[in-house]
PDB file of C-alpha atoms in Angstrom:
ATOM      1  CA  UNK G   1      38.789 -44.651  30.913  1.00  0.00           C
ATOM      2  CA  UNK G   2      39.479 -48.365  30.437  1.00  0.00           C
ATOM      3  CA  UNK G   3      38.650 -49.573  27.097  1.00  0.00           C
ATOM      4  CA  UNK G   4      40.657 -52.544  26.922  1.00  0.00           C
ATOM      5  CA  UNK G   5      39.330 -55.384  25.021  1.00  0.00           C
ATOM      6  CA  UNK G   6      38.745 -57.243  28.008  1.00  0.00           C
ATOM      7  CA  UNK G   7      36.677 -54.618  29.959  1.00  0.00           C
ATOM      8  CA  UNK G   8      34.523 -53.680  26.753  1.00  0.00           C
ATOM      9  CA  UNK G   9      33.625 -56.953  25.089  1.00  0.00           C
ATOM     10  CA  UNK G  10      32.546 -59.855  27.164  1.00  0.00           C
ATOM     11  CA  UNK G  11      32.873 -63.507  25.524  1.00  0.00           C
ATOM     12  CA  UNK G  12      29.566 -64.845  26.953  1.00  0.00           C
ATOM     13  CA  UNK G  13      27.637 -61.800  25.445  1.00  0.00           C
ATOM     14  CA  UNK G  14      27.029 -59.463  22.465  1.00  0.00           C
ATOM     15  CA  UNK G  15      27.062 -56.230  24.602  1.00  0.00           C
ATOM     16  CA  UNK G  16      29.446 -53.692  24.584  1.00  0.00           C
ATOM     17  CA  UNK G  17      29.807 -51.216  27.440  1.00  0.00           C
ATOM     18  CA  UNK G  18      32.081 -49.376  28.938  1.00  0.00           C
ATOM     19  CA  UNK G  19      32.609 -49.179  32.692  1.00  0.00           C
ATOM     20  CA  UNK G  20      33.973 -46.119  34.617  1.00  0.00           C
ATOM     21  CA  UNK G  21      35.033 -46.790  38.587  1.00  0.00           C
ATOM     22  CA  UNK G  22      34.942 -44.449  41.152  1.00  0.00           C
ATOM     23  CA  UNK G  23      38.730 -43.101  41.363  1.00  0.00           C
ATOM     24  CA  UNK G  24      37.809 -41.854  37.243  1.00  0.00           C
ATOM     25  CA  UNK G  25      34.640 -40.777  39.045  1.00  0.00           C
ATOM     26  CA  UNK G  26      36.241 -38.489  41.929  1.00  0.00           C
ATOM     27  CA  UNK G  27      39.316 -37.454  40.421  1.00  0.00           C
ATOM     28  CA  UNK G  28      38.162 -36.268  37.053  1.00  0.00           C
ATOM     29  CA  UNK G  29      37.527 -32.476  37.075  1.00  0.00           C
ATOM     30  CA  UNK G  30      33.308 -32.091  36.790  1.00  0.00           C
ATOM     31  CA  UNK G  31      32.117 -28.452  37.023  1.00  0.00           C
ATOM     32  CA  UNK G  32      29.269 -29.225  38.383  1.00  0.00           C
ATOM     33  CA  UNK G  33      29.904 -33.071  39.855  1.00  0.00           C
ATOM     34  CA  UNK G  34      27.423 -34.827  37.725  1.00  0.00           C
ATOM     35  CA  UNK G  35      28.137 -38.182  36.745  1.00  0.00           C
ATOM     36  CA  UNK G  36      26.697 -37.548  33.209  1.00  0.00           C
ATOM     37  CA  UNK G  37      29.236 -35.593  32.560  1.00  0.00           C
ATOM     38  CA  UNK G  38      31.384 -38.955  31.919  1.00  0.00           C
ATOM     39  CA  UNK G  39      29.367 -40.587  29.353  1.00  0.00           C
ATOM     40  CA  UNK G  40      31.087 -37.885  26.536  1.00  0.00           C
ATOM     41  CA  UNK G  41      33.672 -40.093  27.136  1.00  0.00           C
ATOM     42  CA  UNK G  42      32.021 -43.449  25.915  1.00  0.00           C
ATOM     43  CA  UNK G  43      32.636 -44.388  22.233  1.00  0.00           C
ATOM     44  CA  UNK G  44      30.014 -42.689  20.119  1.00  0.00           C
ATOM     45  CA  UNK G  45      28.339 -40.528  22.321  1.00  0.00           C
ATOM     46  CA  UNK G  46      27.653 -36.651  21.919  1.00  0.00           C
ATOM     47  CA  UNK G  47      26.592 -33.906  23.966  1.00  0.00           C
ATOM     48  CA  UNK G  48      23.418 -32.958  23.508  1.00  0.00           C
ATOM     49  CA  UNK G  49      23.774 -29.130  22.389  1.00  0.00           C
ATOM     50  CA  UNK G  50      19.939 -28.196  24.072  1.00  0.00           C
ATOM     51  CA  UNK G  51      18.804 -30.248  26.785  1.00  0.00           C
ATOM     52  CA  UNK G  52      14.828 -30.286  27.680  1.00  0.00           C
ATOM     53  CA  UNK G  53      14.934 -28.728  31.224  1.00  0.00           C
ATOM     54  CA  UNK G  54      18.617 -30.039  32.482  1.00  0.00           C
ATOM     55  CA  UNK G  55      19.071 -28.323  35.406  1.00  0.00           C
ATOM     56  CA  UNK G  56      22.527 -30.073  35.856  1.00  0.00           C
ATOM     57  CA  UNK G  57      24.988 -32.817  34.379  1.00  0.00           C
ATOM     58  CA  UNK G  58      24.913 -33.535  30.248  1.00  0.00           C
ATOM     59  CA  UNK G  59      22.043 -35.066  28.032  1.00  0.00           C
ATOM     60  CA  UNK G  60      24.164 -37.073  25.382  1.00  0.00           C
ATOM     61  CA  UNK G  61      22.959 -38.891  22.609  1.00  0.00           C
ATOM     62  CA  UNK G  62      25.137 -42.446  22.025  1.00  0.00           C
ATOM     63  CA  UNK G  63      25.532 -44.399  18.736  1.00  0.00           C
ATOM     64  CA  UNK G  64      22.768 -42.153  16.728  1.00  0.00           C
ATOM     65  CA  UNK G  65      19.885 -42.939  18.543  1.00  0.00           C
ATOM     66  CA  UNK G  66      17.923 -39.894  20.670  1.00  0.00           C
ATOM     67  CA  UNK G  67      18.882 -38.980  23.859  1.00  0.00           C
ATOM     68  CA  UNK G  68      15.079 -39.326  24.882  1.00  0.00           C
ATOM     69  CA  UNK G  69      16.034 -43.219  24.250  1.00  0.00           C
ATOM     70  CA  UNK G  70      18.930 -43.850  27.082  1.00  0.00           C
ATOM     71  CA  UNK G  71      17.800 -45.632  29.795  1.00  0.00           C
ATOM     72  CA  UNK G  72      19.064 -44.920  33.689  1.00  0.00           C
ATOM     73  CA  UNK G  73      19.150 -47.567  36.211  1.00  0.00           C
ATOM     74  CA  UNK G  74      20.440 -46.659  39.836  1.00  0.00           C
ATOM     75  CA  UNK G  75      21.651 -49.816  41.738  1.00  0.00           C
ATOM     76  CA  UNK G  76      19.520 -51.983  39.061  1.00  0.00           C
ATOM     77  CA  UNK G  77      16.564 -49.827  39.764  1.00  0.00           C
ATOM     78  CA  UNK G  78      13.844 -47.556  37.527  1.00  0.00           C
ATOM     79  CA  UNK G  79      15.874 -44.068  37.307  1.00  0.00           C
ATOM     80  CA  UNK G  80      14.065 -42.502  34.696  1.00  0.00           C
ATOM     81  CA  UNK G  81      12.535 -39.184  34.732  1.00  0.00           C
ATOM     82  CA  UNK G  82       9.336 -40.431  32.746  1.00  0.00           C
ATOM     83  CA  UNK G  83       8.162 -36.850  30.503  1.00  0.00           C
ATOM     84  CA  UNK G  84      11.709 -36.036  28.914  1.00  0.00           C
ATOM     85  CA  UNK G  85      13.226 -39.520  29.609  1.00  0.00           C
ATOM     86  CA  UNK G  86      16.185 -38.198  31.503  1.00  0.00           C
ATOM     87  CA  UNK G  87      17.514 -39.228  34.867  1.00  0.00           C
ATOM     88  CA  UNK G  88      15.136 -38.708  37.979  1.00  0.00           C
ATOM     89  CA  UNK G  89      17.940 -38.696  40.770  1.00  0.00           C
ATOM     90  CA  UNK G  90      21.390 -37.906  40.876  1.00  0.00           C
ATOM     91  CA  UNK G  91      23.137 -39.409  43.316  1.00  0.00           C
ATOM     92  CA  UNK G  92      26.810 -37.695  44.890  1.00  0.00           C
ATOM     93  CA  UNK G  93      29.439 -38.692  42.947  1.00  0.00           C
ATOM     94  CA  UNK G  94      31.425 -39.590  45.926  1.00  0.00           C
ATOM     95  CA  UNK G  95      28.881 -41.926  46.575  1.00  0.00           C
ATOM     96  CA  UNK G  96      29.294 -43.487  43.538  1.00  0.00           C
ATOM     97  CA  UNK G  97      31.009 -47.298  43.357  1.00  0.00           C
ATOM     98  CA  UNK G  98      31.000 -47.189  39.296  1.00  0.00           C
ATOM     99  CA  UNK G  99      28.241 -47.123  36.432  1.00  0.00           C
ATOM    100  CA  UNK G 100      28.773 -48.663  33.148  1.00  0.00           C
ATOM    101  CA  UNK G 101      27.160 -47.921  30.092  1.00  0.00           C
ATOM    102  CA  UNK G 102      26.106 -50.182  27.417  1.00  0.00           C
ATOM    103  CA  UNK G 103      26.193 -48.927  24.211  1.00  0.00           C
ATOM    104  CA  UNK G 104      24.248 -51.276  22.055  1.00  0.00           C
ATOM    105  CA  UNK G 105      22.762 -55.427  22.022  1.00  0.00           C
ATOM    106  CA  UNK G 106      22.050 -54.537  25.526  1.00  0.00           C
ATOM    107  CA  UNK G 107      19.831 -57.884  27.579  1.00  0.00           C
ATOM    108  CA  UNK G 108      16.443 -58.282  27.614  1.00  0.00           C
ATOM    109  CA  UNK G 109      16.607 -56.899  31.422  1.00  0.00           C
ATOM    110  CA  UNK G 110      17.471 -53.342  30.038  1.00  0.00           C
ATOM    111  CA  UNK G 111      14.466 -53.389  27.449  1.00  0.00           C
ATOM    112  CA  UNK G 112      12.634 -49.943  28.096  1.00  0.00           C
ATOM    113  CA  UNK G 113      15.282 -48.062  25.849  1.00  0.00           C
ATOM    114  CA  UNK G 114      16.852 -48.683  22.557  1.00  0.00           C
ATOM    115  CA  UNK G 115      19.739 -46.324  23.150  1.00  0.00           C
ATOM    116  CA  UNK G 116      22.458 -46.731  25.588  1.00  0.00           C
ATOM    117  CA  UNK G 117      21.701 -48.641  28.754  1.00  0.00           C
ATOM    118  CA  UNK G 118      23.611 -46.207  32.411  1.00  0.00           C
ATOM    119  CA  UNK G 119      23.493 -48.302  35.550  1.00  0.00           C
ATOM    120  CA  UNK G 120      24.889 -46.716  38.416  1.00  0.00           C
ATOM    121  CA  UNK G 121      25.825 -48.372  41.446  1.00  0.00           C
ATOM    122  CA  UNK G 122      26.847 -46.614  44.621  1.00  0.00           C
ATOM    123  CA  UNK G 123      28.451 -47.720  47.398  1.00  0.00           C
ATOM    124  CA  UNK G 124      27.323 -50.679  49.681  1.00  0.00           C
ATOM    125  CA  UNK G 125      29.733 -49.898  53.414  1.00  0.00           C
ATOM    126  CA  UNK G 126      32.537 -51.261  54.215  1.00  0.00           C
ATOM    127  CA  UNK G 127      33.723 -53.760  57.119  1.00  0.00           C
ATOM    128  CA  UNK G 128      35.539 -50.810  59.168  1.00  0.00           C
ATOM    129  CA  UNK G 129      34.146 -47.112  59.599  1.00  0.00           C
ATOM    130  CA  UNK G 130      35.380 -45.116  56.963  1.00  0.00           C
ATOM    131  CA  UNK G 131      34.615 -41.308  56.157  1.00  0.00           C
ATOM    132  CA  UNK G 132      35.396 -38.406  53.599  1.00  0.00           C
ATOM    133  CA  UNK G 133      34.600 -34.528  53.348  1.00  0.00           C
ATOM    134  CA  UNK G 134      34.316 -32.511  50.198  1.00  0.00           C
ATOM    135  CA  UNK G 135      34.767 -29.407  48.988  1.00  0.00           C
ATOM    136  CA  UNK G 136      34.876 -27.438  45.992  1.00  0.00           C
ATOM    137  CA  UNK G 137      35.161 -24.185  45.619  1.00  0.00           C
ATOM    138  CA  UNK G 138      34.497 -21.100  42.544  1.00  0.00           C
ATOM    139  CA  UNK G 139      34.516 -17.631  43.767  1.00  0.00           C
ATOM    140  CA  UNK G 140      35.300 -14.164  41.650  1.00  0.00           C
ATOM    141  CA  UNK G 141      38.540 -13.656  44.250  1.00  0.00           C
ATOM    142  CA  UNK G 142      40.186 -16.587  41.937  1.00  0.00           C
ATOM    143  CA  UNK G 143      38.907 -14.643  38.692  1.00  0.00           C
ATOM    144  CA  UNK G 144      40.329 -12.185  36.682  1.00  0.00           C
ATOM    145  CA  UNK G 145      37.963  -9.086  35.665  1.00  0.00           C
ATOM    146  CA  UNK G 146      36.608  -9.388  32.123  1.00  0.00           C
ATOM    147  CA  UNK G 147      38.433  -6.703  30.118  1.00  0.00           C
ATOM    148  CA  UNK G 148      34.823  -4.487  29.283  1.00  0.00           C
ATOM    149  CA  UNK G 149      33.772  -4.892  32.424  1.00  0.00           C
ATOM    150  CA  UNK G 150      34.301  -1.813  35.300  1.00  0.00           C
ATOM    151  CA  UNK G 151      34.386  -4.312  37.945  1.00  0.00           C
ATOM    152  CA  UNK G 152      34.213  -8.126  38.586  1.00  0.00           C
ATOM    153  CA  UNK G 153      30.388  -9.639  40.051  1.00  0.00           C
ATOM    154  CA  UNK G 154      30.023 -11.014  43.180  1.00  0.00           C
ATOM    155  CA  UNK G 155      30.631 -14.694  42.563  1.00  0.00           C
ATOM    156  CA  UNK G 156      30.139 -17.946  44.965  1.00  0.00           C
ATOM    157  CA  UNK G 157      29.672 -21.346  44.079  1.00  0.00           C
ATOM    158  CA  UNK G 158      30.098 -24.002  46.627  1.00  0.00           C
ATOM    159  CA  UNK G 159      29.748 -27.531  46.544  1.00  0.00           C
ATOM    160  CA  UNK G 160      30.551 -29.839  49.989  1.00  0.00           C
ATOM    161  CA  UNK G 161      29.594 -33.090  51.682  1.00  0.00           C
ATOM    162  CA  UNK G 162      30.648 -36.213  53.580  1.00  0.00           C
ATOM    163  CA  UNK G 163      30.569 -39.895  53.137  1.00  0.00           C
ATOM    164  CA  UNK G 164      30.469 -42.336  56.223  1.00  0.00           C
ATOM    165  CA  UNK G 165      30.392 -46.096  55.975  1.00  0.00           C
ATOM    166  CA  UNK G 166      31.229 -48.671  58.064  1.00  0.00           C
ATOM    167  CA  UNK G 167      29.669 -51.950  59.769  1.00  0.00           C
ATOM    168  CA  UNK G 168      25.864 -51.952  61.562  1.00  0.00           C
ATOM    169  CA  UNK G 169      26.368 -53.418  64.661  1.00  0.00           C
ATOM    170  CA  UNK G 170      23.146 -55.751  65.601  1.00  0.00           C
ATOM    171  CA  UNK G 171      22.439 -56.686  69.264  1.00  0.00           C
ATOM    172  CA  UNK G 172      23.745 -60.551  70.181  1.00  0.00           C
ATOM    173  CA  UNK G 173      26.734 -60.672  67.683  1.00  0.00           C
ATOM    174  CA  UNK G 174      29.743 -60.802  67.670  1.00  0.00           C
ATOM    175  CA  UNK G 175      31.944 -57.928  66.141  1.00  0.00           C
ATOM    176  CA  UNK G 176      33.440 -60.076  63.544  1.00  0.00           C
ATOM    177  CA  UNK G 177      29.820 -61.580  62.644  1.00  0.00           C
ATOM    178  CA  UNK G 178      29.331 -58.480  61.521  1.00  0.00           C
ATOM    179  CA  UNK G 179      27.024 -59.034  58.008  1.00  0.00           C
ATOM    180  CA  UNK G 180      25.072 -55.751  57.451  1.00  0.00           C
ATOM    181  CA  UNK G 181      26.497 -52.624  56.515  1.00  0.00           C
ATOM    182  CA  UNK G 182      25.904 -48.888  55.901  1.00  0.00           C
ATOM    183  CA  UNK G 183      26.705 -45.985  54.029  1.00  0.00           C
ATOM    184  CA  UNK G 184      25.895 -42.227  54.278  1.00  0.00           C
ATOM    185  CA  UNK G 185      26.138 -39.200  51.935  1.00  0.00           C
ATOM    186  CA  UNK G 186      25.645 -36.229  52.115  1.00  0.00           C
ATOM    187  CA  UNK G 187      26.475 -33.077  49.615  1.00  0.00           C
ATOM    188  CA  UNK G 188      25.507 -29.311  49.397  1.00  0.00           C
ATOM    189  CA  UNK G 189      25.496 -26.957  46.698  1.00  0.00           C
ATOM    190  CA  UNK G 190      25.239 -23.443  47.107  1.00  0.00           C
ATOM    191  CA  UNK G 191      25.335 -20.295  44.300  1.00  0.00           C
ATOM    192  CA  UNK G 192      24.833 -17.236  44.214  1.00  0.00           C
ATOM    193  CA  UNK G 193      25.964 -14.705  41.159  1.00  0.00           C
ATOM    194  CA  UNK G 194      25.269 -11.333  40.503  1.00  0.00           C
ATOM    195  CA  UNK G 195      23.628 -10.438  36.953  1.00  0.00           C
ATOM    196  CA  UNK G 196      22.916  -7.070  34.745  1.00  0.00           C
ATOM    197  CA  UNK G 197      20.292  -8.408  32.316  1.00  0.00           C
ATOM    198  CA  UNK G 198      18.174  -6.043  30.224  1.00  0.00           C
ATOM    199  CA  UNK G 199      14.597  -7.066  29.497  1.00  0.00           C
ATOM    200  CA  UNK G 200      11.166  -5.344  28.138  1.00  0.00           C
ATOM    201  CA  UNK G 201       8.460  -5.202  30.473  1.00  0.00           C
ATOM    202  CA  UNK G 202       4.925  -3.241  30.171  1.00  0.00           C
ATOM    203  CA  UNK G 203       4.369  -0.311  31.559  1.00  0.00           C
ATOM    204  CA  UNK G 204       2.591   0.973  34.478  1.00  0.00           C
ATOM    205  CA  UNK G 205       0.280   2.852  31.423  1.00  0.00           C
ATOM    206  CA  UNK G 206       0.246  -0.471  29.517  1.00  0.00           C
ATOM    207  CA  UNK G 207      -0.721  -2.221  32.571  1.00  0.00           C
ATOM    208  CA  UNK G 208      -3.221   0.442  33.046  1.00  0.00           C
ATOM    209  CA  UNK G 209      -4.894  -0.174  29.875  1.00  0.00           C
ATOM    210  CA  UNK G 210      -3.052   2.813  27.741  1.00  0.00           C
ATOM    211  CA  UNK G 211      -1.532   0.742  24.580  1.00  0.00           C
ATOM    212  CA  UNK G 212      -1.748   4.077  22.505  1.00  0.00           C
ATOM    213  CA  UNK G 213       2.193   3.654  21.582  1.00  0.00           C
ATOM    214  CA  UNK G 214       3.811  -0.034  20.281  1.00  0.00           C
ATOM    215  CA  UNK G 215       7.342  -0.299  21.622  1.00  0.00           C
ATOM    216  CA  UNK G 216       8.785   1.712  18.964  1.00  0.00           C
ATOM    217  CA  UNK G 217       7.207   5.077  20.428  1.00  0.00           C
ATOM    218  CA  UNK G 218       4.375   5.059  17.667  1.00  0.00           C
ATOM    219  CA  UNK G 219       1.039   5.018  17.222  1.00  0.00           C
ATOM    220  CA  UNK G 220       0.272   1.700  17.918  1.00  0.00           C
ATOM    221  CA  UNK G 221      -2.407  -0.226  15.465  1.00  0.00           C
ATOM    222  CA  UNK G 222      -6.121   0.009  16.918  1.00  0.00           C
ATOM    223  CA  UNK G 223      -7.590  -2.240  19.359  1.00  0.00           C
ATOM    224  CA  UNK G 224     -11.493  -3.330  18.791  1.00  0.00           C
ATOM    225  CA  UNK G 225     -13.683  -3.823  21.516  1.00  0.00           C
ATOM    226  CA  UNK G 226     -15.206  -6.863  21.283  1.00  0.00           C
ATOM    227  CA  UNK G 227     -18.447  -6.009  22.700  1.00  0.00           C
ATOM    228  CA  UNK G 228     -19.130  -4.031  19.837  1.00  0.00           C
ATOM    229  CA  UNK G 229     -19.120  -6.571  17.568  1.00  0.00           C
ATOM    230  CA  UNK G 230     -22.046  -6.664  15.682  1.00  0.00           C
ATOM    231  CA  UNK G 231     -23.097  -7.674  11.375  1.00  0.00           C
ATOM    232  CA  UNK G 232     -21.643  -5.332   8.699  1.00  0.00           C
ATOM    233  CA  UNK G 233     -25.111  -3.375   7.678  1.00  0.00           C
ATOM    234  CA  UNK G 234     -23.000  -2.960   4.614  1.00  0.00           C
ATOM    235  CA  UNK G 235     -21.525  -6.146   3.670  1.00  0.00           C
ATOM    236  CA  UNK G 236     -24.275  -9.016   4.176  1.00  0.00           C
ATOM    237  CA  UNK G 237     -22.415 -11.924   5.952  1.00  0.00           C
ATOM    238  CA  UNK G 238     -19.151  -9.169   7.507  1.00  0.00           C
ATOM    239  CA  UNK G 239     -19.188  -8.260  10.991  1.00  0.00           C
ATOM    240  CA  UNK G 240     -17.683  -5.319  12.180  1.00  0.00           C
ATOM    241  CA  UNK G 241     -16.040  -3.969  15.511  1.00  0.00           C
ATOM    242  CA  UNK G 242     -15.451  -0.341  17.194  1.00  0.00           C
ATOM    243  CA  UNK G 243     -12.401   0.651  18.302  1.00  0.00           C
ATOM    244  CA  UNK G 244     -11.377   1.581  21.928  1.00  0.00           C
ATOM    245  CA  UNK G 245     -11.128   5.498  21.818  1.00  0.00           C
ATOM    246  CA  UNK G 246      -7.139   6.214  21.484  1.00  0.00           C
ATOM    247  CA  UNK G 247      -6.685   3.058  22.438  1.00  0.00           C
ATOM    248  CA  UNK G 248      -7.094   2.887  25.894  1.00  0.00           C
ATOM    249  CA  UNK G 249      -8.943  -0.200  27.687  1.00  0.00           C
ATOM    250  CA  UNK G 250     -11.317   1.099  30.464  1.00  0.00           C
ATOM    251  CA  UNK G 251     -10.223   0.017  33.639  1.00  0.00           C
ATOM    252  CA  UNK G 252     -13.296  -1.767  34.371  1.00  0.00           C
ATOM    253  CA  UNK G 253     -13.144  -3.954  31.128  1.00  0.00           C
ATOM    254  CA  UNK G 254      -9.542  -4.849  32.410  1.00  0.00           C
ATOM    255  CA  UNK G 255      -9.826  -8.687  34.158  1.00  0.00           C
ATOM    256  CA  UNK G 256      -9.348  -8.441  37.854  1.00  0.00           C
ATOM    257  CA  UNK G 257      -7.491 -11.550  37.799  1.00  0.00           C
ATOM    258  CA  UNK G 258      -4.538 -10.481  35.041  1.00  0.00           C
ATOM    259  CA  UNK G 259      -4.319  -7.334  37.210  1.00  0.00           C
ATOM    260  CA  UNK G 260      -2.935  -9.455  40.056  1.00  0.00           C
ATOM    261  CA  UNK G 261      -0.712 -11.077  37.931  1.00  0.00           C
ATOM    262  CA  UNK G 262       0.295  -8.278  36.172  1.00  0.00           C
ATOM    263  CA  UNK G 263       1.358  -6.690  40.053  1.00  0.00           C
ATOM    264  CA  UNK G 264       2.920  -9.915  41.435  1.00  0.00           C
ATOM    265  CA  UNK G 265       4.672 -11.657  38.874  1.00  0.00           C
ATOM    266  CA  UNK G 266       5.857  -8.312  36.579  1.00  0.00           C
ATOM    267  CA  UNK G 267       8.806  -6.156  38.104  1.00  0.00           C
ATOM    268  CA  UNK G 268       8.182  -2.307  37.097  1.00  0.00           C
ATOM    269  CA  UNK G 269      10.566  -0.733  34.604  1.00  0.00           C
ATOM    270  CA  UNK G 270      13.765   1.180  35.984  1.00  0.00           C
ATOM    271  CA  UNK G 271      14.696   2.696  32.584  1.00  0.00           C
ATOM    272  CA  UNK G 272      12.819   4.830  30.180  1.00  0.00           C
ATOM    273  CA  UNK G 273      11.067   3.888  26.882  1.00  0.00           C
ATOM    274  CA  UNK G 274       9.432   1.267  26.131  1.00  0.00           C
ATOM    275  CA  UNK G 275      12.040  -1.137  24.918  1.00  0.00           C
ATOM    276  CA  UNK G 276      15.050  -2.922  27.160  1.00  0.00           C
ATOM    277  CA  UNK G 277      13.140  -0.604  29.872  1.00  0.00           C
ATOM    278  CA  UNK G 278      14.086  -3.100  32.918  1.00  0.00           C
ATOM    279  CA  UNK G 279      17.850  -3.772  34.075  1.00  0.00           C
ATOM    280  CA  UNK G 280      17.693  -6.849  36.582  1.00  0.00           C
ATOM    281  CA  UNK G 281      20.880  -6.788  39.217  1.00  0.00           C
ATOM    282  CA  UNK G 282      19.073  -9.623  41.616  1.00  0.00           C
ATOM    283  CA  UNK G 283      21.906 -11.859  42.354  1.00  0.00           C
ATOM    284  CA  UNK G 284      21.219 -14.992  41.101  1.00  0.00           C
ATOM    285  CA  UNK G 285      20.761 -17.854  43.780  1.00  0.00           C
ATOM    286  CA  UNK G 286      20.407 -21.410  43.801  1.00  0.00           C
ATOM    287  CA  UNK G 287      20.613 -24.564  46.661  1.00  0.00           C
TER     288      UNK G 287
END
């Protein structure tokens, strides 16, 4: 990254900021190909360890201020997820130009967040037709097995695209009038990873209204029926409940509603007992 004097501090303003073009942008190895990835690199800044609902790239926090308080511009515009003040879109990397990042005494234009200020500007054309194609490439057949495992999962991960740019040609001009441009991205992702993960569900007696047994195989502690519930004859200002008889819910005091639930949203266990009772092997799967 280029943190020459020159490039960092600007005579005709206060602001310091860092900018990172778009050979550092392409060339340095991302897993994953998010631009945020780069701002670790910026004096001051640190990876934030849990990110609010990241799906991709890095949350970082610059200079001690919150990470809720950057502020993302794309091409000078709003680009600001607006309930956990992270980016809204991320654009390709390859169609990235450069973004800089001001760290701190940022303009009164970048006033909606008092920690760092990302612009990122993408790519405008280009006077001849240019093009690219990308791809990158994880996959188990590069791995080596993990020594406690019997065998290595199925594992595919594939990110590709193109970029095309070049001049818009508009009716009546001449080819060297040419004054409006375009440019065109386009990029994939595709993953898919197989998985062994234990997990505790109810059930199908649980589900059925039989919580006789906790999840340790004992007698579990008594449920009260709340229609029961009535004043304590014996202690004026107590009210007192009876308990389900060995714990079991009838069927028809069971909600309807949770029973759907219950059968579309909760797999049935594969494994006895009542505890790590479900092994999921679903690949996992994401475009």
């Amino acid at each position: 990254i280029d943190v020459s004097p020159e490039r960092v501090l600007q005579s005709e303003t206060s602001t310091a900021a860092t900018v990172i073009d778009n050979q550092q942008v392409v060339e340095l190895p991302l897993n994953g190909r998010s631009f945020t990835e780069l701002t670790v690199l910026v004096p001051g800044a640190v990876p934030n360890p849990n990110p609010t609902l990241l799906t991709s790239g890095t949350n970082v926090s610059v200079s001690g201020t919150r990470s809720e308080n950057n502020n993302f511009t794309l091409d000078g515009v709003n680009n600001n997820e607006t309930f956990f003040k992270q980016f809204a879109v991320q654009p390709s990397l390859d169609a990235i130009q450069e973004f800089a990042i001001q760290t701190n005494v940022a303009s009164a234009e970048y006033g909606s967040g008092a920690g760092s200020q990302i612009n990122v500007i993408t790519k405008s054309g280009s006077e001849s037709l240019h093009g690219s194609l990308f791809e990158f490439v994880r996959n188990d057949l590069f791995d080596a097995r993990d020594a406690f495992a019997n065998a290595k999962p199925n594992f595919r991960q594939n990110q590709f695209g193109a970029t095309i740019s070049g001049p818009l040609a508009v009716p009546h001009t001449k080819p060297d009038q040419h004054n409006t441009f375009f440019m065109v991205n386009y990029e994939g992702f595709r993953f898919r990873r197989d998985s062994s993960i234990y997990s505790t569900v109810p059930t199908a007696a649980m589900l059925a209204g039989d919580l006789s047994l906790d999840v340790t195989g004992k007698p579990a502690a008594p449920i009260f029926d709340p229609l029961t519930l009535r004043p304590d004859p014996a202690q004026p200002g107590a009210w007192i409940r009876d308990p389900f008889p060995q714990n079991i819910i009838p069927r028809n005091r069971i909600d309807p509603i949770a029973s759907i639930y219950a059968q579309r949203f909760l797999p049935e266990a594969n494994l006895p007992g009542l505890t790590a009772n479900l092994v999921n092997n679903k690949p996992g799967k994401h475009h």
